[in-house]
Tab-separated table of C-alpha atoms and ligand atoms in Angstrom:
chain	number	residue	atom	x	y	z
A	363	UNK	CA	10.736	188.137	-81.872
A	364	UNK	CA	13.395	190.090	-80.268
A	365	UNK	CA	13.427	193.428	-78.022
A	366	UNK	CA	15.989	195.980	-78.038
A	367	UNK	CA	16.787	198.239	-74.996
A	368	UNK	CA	19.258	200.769	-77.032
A	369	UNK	CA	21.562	203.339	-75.444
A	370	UNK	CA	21.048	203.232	-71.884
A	371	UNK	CA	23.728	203.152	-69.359
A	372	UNK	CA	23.837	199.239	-67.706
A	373	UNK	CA	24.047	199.131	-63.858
A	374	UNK	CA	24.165	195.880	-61.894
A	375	UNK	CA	26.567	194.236	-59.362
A	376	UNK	CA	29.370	193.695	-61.354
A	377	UNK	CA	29.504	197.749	-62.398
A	378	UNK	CA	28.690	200.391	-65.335
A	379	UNK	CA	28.789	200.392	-68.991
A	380	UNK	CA	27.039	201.607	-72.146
A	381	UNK	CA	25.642	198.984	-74.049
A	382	UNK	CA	22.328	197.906	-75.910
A	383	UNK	CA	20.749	195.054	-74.761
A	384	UNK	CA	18.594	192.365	-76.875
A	385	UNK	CA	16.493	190.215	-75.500
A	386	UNK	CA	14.461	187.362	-76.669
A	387	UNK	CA	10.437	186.411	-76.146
A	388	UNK	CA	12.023	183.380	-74.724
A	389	UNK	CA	12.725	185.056	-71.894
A	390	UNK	CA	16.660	185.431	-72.046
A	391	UNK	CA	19.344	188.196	-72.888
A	392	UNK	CA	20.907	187.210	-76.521
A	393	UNK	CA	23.345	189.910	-76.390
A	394	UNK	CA	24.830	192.741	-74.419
A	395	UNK	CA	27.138	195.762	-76.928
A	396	UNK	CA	27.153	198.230	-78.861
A	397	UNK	CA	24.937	198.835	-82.026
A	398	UNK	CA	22.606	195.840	-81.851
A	399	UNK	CA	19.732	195.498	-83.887
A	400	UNK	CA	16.517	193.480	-83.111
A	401	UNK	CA	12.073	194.026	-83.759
A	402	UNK	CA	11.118	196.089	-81.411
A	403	UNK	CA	13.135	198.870	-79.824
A	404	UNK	CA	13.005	200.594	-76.631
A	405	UNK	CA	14.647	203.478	-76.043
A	406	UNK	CA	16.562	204.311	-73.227
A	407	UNK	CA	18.606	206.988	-73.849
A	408	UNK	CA	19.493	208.899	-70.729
A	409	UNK	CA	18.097	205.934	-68.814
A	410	UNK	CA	19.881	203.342	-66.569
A	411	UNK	CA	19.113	199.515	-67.626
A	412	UNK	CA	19.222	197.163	-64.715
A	413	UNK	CA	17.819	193.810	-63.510
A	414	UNK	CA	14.627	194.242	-62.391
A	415	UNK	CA	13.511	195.271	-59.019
A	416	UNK	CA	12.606	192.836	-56.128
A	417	UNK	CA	9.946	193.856	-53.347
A	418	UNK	CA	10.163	191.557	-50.447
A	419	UNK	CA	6.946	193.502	-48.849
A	420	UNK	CA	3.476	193.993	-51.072
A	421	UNK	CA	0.513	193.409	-49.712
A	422	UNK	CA	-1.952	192.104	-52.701
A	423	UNK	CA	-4.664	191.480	-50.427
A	424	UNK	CA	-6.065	189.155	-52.420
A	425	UNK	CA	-7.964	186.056	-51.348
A	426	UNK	CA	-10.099	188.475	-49.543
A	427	UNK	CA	-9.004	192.512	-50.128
A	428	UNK	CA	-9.617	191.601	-53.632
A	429	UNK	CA	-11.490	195.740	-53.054
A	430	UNK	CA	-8.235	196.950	-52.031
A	431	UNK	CA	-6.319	194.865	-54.697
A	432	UNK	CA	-6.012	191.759	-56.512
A	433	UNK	CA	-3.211	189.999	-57.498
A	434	UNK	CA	-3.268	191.327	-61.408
A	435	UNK	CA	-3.469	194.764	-59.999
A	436	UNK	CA	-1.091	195.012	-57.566
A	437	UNK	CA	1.199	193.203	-59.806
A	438	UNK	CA	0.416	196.024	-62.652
A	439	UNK	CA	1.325	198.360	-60.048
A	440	UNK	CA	4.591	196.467	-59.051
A	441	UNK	CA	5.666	196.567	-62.830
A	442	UNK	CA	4.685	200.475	-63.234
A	443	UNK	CA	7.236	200.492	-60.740
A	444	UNK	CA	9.924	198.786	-62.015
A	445	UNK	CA	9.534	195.636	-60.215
A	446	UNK	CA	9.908	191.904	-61.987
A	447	UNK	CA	8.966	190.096	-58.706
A	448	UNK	CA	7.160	190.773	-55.999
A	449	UNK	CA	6.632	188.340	-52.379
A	450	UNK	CA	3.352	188.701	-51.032
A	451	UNK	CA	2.159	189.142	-47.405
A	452	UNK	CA	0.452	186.450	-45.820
A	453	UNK	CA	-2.155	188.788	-44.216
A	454	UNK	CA	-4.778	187.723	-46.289
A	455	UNK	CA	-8.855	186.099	-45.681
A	456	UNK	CA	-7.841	183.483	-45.533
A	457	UNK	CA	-4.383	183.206	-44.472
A	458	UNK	CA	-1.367	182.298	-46.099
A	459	UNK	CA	-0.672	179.678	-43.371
A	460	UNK	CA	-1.142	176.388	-45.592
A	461	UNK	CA	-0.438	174.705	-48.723
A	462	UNK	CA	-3.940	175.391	-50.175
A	463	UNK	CA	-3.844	179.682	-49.873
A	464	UNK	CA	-0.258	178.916	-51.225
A	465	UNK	CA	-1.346	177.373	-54.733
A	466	UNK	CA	-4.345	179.745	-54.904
A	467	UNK	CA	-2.018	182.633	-54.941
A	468	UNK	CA	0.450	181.104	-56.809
A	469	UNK	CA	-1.577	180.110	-59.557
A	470	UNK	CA	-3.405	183.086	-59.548
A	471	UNK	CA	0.383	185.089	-59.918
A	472	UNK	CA	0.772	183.086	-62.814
A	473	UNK	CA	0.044	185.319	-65.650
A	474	UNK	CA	0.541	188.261	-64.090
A	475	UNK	CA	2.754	190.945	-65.298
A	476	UNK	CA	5.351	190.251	-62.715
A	477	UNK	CA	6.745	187.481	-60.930
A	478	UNK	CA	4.539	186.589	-58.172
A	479	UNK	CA	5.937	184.865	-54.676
A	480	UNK	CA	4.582	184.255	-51.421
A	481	UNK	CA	5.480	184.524	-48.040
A	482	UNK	CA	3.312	181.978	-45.654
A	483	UNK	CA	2.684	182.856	-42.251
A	484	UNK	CA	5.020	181.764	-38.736
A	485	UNK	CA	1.943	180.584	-36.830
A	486	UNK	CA	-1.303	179.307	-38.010
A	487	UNK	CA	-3.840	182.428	-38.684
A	488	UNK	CA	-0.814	184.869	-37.905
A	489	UNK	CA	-2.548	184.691	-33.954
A	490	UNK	CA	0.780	183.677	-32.159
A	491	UNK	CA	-0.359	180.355	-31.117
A	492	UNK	CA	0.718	177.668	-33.183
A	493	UNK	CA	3.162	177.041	-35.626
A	494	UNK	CA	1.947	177.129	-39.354
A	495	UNK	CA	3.142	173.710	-41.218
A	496	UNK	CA	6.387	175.555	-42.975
A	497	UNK	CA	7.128	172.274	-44.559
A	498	UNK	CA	4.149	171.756	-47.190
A	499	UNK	CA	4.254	175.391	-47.974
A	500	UNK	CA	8.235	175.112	-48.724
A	501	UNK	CA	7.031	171.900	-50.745
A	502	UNK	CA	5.664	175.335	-53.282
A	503	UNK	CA	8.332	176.976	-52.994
A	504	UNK	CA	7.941	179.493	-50.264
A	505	UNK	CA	11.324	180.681	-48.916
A	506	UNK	CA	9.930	183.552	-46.744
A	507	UNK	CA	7.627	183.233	-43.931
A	508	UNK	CA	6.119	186.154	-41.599
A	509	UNK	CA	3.242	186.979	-39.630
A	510	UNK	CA	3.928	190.336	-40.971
A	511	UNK	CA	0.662	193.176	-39.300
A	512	UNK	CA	1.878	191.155	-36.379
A	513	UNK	CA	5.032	190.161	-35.190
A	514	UNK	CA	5.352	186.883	-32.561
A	515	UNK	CA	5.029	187.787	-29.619
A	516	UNK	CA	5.631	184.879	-27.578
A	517	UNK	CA	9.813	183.779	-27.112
A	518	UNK	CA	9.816	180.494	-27.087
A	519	UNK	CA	7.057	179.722	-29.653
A	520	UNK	CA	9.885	182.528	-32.023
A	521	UNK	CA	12.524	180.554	-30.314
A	522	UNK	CA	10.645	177.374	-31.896
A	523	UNK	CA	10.229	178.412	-35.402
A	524	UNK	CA	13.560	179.873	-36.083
A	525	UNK	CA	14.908	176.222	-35.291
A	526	UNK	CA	11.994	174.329	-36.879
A	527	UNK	CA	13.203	176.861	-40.069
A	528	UNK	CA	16.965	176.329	-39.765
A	529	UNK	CA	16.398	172.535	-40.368
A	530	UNK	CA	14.513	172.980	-43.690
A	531	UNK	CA	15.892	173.850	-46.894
A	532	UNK	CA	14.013	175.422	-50.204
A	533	UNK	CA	13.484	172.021	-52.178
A	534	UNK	CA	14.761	173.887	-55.750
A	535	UNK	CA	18.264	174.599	-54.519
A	536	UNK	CA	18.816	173.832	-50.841
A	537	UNK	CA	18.535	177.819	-49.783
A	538	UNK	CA	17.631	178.208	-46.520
A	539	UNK	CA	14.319	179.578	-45.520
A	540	UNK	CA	14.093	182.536	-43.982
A	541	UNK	CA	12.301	184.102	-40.959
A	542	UNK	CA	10.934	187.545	-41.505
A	543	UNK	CA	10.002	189.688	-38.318
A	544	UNK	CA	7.182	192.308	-38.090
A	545	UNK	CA	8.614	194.064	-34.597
A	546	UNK	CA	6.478	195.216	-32.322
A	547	UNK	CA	5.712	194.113	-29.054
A	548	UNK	CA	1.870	194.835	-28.966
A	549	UNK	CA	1.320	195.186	-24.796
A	550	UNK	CA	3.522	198.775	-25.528
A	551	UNK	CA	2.143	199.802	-28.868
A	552	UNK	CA	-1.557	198.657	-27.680
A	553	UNK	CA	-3.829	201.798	-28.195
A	554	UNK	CA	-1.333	203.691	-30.701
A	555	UNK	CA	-1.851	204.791	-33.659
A	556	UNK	CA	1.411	206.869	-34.795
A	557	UNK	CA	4.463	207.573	-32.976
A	558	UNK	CA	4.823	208.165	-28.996
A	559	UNK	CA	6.184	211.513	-29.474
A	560	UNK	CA	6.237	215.447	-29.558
A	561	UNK	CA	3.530	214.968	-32.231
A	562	UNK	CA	1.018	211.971	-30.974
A	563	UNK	CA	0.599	214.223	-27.153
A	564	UNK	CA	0.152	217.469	-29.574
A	565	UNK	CA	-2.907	215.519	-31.328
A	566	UNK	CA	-4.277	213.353	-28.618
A	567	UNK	CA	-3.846	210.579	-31.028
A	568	UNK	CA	-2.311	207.466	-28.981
A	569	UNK	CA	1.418	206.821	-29.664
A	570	UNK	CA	3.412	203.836	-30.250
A	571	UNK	CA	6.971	203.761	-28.614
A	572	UNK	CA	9.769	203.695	-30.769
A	573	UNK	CA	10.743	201.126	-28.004
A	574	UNK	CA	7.859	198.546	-28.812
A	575	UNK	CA	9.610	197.735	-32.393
A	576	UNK	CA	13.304	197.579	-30.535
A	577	UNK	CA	12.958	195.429	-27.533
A	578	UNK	CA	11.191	193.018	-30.152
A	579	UNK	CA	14.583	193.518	-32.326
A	580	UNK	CA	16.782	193.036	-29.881
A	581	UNK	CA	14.911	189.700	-28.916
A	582	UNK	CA	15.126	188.396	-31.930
A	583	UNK	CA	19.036	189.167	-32.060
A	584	UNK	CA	19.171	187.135	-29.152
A	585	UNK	CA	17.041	184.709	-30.877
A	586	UNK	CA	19.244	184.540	-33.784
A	587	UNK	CA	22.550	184.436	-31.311
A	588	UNK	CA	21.143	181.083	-29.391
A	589	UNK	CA	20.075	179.612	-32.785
A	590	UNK	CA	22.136	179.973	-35.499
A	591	UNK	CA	19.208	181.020	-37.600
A	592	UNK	CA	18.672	183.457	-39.909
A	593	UNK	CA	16.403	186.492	-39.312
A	594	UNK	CA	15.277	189.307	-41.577
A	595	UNK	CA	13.833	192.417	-40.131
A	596	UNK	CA	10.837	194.246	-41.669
A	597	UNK	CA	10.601	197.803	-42.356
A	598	UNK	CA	12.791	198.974	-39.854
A	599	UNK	CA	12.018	202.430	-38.292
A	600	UNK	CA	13.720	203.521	-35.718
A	601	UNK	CA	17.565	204.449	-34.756
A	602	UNK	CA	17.621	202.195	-32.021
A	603	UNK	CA	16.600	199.416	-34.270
A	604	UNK	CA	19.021	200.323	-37.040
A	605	UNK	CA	22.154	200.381	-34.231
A	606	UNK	CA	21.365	197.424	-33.101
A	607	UNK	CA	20.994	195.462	-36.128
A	608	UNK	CA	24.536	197.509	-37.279
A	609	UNK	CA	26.400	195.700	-33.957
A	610	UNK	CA	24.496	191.892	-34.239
A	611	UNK	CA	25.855	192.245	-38.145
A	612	UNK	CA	29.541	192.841	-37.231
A	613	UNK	CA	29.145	190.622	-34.440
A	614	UNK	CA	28.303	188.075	-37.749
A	615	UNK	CA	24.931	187.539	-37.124
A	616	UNK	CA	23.322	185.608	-40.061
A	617	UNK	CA	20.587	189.215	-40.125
A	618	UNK	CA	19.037	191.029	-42.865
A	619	UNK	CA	16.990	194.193	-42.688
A	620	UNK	CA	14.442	196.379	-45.580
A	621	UNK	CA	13.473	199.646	-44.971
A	622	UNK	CA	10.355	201.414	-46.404
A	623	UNK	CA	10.877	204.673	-48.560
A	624	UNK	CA	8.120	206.319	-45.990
A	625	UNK	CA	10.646	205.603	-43.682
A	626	UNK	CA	13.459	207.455	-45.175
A	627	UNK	CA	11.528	210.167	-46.172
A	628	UNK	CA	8.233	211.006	-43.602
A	629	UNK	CA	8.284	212.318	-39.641
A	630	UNK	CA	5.730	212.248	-38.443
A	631	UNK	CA	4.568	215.677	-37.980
A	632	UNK	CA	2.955	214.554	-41.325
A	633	UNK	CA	0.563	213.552	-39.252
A	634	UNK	CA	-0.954	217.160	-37.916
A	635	UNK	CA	-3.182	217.010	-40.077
A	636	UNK	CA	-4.486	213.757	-39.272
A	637	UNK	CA	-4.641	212.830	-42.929
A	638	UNK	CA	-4.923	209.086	-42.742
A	639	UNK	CA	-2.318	208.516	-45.557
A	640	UNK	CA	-0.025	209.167	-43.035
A	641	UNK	CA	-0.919	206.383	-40.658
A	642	UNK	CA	1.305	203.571	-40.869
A	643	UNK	CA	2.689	200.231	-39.012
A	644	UNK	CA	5.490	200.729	-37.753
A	645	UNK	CA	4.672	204.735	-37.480
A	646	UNK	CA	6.271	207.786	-39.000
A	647	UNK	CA	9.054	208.229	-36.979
A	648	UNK	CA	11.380	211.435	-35.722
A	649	UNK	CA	13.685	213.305	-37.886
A	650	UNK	CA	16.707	211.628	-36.547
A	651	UNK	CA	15.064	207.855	-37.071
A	652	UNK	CA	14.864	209.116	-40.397
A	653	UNK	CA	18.407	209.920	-40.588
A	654	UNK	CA	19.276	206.709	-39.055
A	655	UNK	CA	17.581	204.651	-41.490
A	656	UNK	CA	18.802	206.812	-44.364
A	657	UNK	CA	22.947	205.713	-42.699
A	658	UNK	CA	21.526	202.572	-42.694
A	659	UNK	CA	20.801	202.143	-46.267
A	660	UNK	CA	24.222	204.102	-46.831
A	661	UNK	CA	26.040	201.869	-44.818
A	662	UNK	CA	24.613	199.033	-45.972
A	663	UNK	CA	23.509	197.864	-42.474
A	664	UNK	CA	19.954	197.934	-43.745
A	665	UNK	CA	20.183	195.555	-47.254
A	666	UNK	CA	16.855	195.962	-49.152
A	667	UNK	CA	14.552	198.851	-49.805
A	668	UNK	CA	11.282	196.923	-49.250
A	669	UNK	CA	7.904	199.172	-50.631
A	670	UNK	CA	5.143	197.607	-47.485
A	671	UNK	CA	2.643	198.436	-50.340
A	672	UNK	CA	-0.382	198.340	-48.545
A	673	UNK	CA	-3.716	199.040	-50.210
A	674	UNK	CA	-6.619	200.320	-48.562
A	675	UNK	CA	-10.151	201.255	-49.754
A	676	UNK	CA	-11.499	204.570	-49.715
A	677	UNK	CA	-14.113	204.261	-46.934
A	678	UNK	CA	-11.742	203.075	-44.802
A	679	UNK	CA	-9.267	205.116	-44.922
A	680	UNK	CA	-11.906	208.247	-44.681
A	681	UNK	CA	-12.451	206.865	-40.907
A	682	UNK	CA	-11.230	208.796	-38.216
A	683	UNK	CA	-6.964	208.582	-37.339
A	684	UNK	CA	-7.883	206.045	-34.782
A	685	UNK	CA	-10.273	203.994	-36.822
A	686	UNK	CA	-8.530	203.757	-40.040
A	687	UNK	CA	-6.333	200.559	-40.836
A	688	UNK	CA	-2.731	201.694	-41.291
A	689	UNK	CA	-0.663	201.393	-44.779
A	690	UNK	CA	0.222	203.159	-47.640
A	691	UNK	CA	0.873	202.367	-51.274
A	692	UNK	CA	4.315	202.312	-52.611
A	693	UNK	CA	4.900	200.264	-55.662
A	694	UNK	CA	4.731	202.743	-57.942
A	695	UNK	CA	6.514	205.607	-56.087
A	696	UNK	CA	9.465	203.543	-54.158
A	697	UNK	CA	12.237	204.261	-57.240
A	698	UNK	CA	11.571	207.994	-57.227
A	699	UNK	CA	11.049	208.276	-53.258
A	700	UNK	CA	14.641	206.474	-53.285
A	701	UNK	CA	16.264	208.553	-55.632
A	702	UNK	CA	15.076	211.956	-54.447
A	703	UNK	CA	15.606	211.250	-50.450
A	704	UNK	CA	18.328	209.048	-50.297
A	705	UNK	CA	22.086	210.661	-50.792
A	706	UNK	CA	23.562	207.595	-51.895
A	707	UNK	CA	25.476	206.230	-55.488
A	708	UNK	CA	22.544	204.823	-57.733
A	709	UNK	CA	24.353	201.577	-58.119
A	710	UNK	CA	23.631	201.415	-54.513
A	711	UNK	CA	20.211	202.334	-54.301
A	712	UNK	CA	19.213	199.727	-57.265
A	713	UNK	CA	21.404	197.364	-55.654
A	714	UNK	CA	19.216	197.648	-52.475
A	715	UNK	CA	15.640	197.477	-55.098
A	716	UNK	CA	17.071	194.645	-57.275
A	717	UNK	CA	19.946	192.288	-56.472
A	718	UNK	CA	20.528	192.183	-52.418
A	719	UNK	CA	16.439	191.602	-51.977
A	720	UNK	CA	16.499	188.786	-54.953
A	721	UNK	CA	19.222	187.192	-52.677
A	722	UNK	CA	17.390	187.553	-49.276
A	723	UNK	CA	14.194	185.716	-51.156
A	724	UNK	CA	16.411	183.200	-53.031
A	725	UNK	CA	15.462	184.480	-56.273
A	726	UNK	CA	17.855	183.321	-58.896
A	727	UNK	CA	15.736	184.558	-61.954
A	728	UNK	CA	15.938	188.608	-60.276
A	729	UNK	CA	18.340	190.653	-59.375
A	730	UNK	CA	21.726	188.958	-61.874
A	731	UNK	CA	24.087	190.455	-63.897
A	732	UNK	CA	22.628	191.735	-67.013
A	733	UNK	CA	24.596	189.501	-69.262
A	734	UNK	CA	24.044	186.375	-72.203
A	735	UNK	CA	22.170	183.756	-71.277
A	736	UNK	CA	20.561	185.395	-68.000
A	737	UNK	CA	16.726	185.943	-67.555
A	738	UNK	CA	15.701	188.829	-69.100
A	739	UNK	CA	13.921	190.524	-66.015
A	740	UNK	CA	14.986	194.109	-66.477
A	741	UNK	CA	14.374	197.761	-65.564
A	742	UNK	CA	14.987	200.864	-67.431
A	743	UNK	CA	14.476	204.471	-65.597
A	744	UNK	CA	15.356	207.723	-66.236
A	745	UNK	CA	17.257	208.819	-62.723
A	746	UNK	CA	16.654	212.163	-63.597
A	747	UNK	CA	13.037	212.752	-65.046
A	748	UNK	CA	10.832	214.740	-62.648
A	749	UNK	CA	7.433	214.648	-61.930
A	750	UNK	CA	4.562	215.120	-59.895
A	751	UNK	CA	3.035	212.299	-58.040
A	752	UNK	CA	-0.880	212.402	-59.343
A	753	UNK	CA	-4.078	211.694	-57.075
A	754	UNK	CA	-5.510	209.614	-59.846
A	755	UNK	CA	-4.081	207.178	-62.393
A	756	UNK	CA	-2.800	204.379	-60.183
A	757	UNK	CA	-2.216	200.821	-61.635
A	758	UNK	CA	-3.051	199.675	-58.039
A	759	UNK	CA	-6.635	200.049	-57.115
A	760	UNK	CA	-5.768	202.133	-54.408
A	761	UNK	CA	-5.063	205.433	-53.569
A	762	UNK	CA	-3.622	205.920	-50.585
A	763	UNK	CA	-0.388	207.022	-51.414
A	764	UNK	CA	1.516	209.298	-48.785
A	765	UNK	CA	3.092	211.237	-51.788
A	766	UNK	CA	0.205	212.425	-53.830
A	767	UNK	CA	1.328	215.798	-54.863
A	768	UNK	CA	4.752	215.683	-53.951
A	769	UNK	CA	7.297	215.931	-56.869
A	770	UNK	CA	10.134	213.588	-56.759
A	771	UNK	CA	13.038	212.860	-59.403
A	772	UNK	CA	13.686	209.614	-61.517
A	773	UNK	CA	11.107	207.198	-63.511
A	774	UNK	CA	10.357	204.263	-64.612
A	775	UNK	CA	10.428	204.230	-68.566
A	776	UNK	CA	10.138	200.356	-69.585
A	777	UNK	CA	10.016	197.072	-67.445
A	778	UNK	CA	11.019	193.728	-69.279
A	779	UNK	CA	9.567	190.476	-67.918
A	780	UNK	CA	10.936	187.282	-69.014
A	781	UNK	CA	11.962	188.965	-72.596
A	782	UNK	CA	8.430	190.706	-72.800
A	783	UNK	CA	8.101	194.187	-72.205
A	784	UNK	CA	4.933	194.493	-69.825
A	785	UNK	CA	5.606	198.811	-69.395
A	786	UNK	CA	6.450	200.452	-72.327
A	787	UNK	CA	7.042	204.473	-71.853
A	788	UNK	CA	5.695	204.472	-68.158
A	789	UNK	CA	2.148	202.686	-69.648
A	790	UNK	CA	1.432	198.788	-68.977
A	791	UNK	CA	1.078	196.548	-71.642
A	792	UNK	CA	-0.993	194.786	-70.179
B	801	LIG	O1	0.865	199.765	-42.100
B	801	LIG	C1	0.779	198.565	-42.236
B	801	LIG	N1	-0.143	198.009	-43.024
B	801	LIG	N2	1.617	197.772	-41.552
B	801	LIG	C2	1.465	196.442	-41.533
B	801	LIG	O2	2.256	195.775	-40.920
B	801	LIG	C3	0.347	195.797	-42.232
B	801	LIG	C4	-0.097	196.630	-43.351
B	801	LIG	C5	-1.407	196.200	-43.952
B	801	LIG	O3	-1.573	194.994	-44.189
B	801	LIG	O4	-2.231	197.049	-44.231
């Protein structure tokens, strides 16, 4: 059986062009032209067909949010949204912090509709202590590890793990394994719950300084400086953060960087209304840490729009500002939050969703040229259908999307996964 994506426009890294694209249900593009003929057709007219998207930042919650989401369902949701891969968070009951949680989720990811990966956790439990053993969970192929909800506090045990990571090497293709930081320094954000700001004293909510995610930053620049290691930085927020990573990059700093859309798009004066879909780790930020992030997608200083889908029940998030856990959904919205917010070339902005993010996590099967002979992990979306984000209908079992209501421009029409096509028409298959 074959699939054909007819008359879209193809966009990956090597450029543009019109062309149909057959693929086969053993998972690889047969052919890439004009006029091509195969079983079942998708249509993309008006759409753009590119290699599917990578997230480097979903929380799936599951072993032990499995309320919030499982694996199946947050990888439904990941696929609604255009995504062929996905890395998990480690923040999970129990941990990722061993071999064991690794193969659970792993195996469980295995029939999913998209590709699942894990991140472990830095230190054992994600409590700052000890370091997790890296080296049986790279034996399973983890290439990204994170205490993300957290970031590591303490220098030396940082200092520690980016050189106990420099020495090891992904066992499938010698790639280097990467450290991923969740910045904030938690003796200055302790207490907060959004922003320090005009906004946070307005409320009498407690605020987290923009300076508790920086100096944490520009430690880990240091870090990275006295090294040699690699260090990606999570959902940066702020324009401090964003200018600093800009100067350790020129200075040829082996750094990477993802940015949320919430980021690009919410201040947070979304916040007066102390709507908990607002509340978020790192906070909403000012309307000029905004703009900084957006120049940092632009510039390319920031390399990978990264969703930090983050379920959370109902009851939860119906607590009080202060009492509810902080996160938002995003896999389904982060194409169309991109697309209306950010004034950058689309090659650029499904660069930053597809093939920079599949080379951060070493993903060789993500993020290619759409070309013979490559996996057939694809995306097809409509840049320019609008729509209105519903309250109901997610794929993920959550709700607690920031954007409910909000109408934003460009869709996701099909998603192909290894040659089968798991959303058809915005609906998944299965
Ligand atoms: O808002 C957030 N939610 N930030 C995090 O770092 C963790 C995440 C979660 O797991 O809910």
């Amino acid at each position: 059986m074959t699939v054909l994506i007819r008359g879209g426009t193809i966009i990956d890294a090597t450029g543009e062009r019109a062309a149909d694209v057959l693929v086969s249900d053993d998972g690889t593009i047969i052919e890439v032209g004009p006029d091509l003929r195969g079983d079942t057709v998708l249509d993309a007219t008006g759409c753009v067909v590119s290699p599917g998207f990578v997230d480097l930042h979903t929380h799936l919650r599951e072993p032990g949010g499995e309320d919030a989401e499982t694996i199946e369902s947050g990888a439904r949701a990941a696929a609604k949204g255009g995504f062929t891969a996905v890395v998990a968070m480690p923040n999970t009951d129990p941990t990722v912090d061993h071999a064991a949680v690794v193969a659970e989720v792993l195996e469980r990811g295995r029939t999913a509709p998209c590709d699942v990966h894990t991140s472990g956790a830095i230190t054992v439990g994600r409590r700052g202590d000890d370091l997790a053993p890296m080296g049986e969970m790279i034996a399973l192929g983890v290439r990204i590890f994170t205490d993300d909800g957290n970031g590591v506090q303490d220098d030396r045990l940082m200092r520690r793990a980016l050189e106990y990571a420099s020495s090891l090497r992904a066992p499938s293709d010698g790639g280097p394994i990467v450290l991923a930081q969740h910045c904030e320094v938690t003796s200055l954000s302790a207490g907060g719950h959004m922003h320090e700001g005009e906004w946070s004293s307005r409320l009498g909510v407690g605020g987290q300084p923009a300076e508790a995610e920086e100096l944490m930053v520009m430690r880990d620049i240091a870090l990275s400086q006295l090294t040699g290691s690699r260090v990606h930085f999570q959902h940066l927020s702020t324009a401090g953060s964003v200018a600093m990573v800009r100067a350790a990059k020129a200075g040829g700093l082996p750094i990477t960087a993802e940015a949320a859309p919430h980021h690009f798009s919410l201040t947070h004066e979304a916040c007066a209304t102390y709507d908990t879909r607002f509340k978020v780790h790192p906070p909403l930020r000012t309307t000029s840490d905004v703009e900084a992030v957006r120049q940092g997608l632009a510039d390319g200083t920031i390399d990978a729009i990264a969703t930090d889908h983050a379920p959370h029940v109902v009851e939860t998030k119906e607590r009080p500002f202060d009492q509810a856990p902080p996160g938002m959904i995003g896999l389904e919205t982060a194409l169309a939050v991109a697309l209306t917010e950010l004034d950058m070339p689309v090659a650029d902005i499904v660069g930053a969703l597809s093939w920079r993010p599949a080379a951060i996590a070493g993903l060789d099967a993500h993020g290619g040229p759409v070309e013979t002979l490559r996996p057939a992990n694809l995306t097809v979306f409509d840049p320019e259908a609008r729509w209105k984000v519903p309250e109901r209908g997610w794929a993920s079992r959550s709700n607690n999307s920031p954007f409910v209501g909000r109408e934003l421009r460009g869709q996701v029409r099909h998603t192909v996964l290894h040659g089968e096509p798991v959303v058809i028409q915005g609906e998944a298959q299965r």
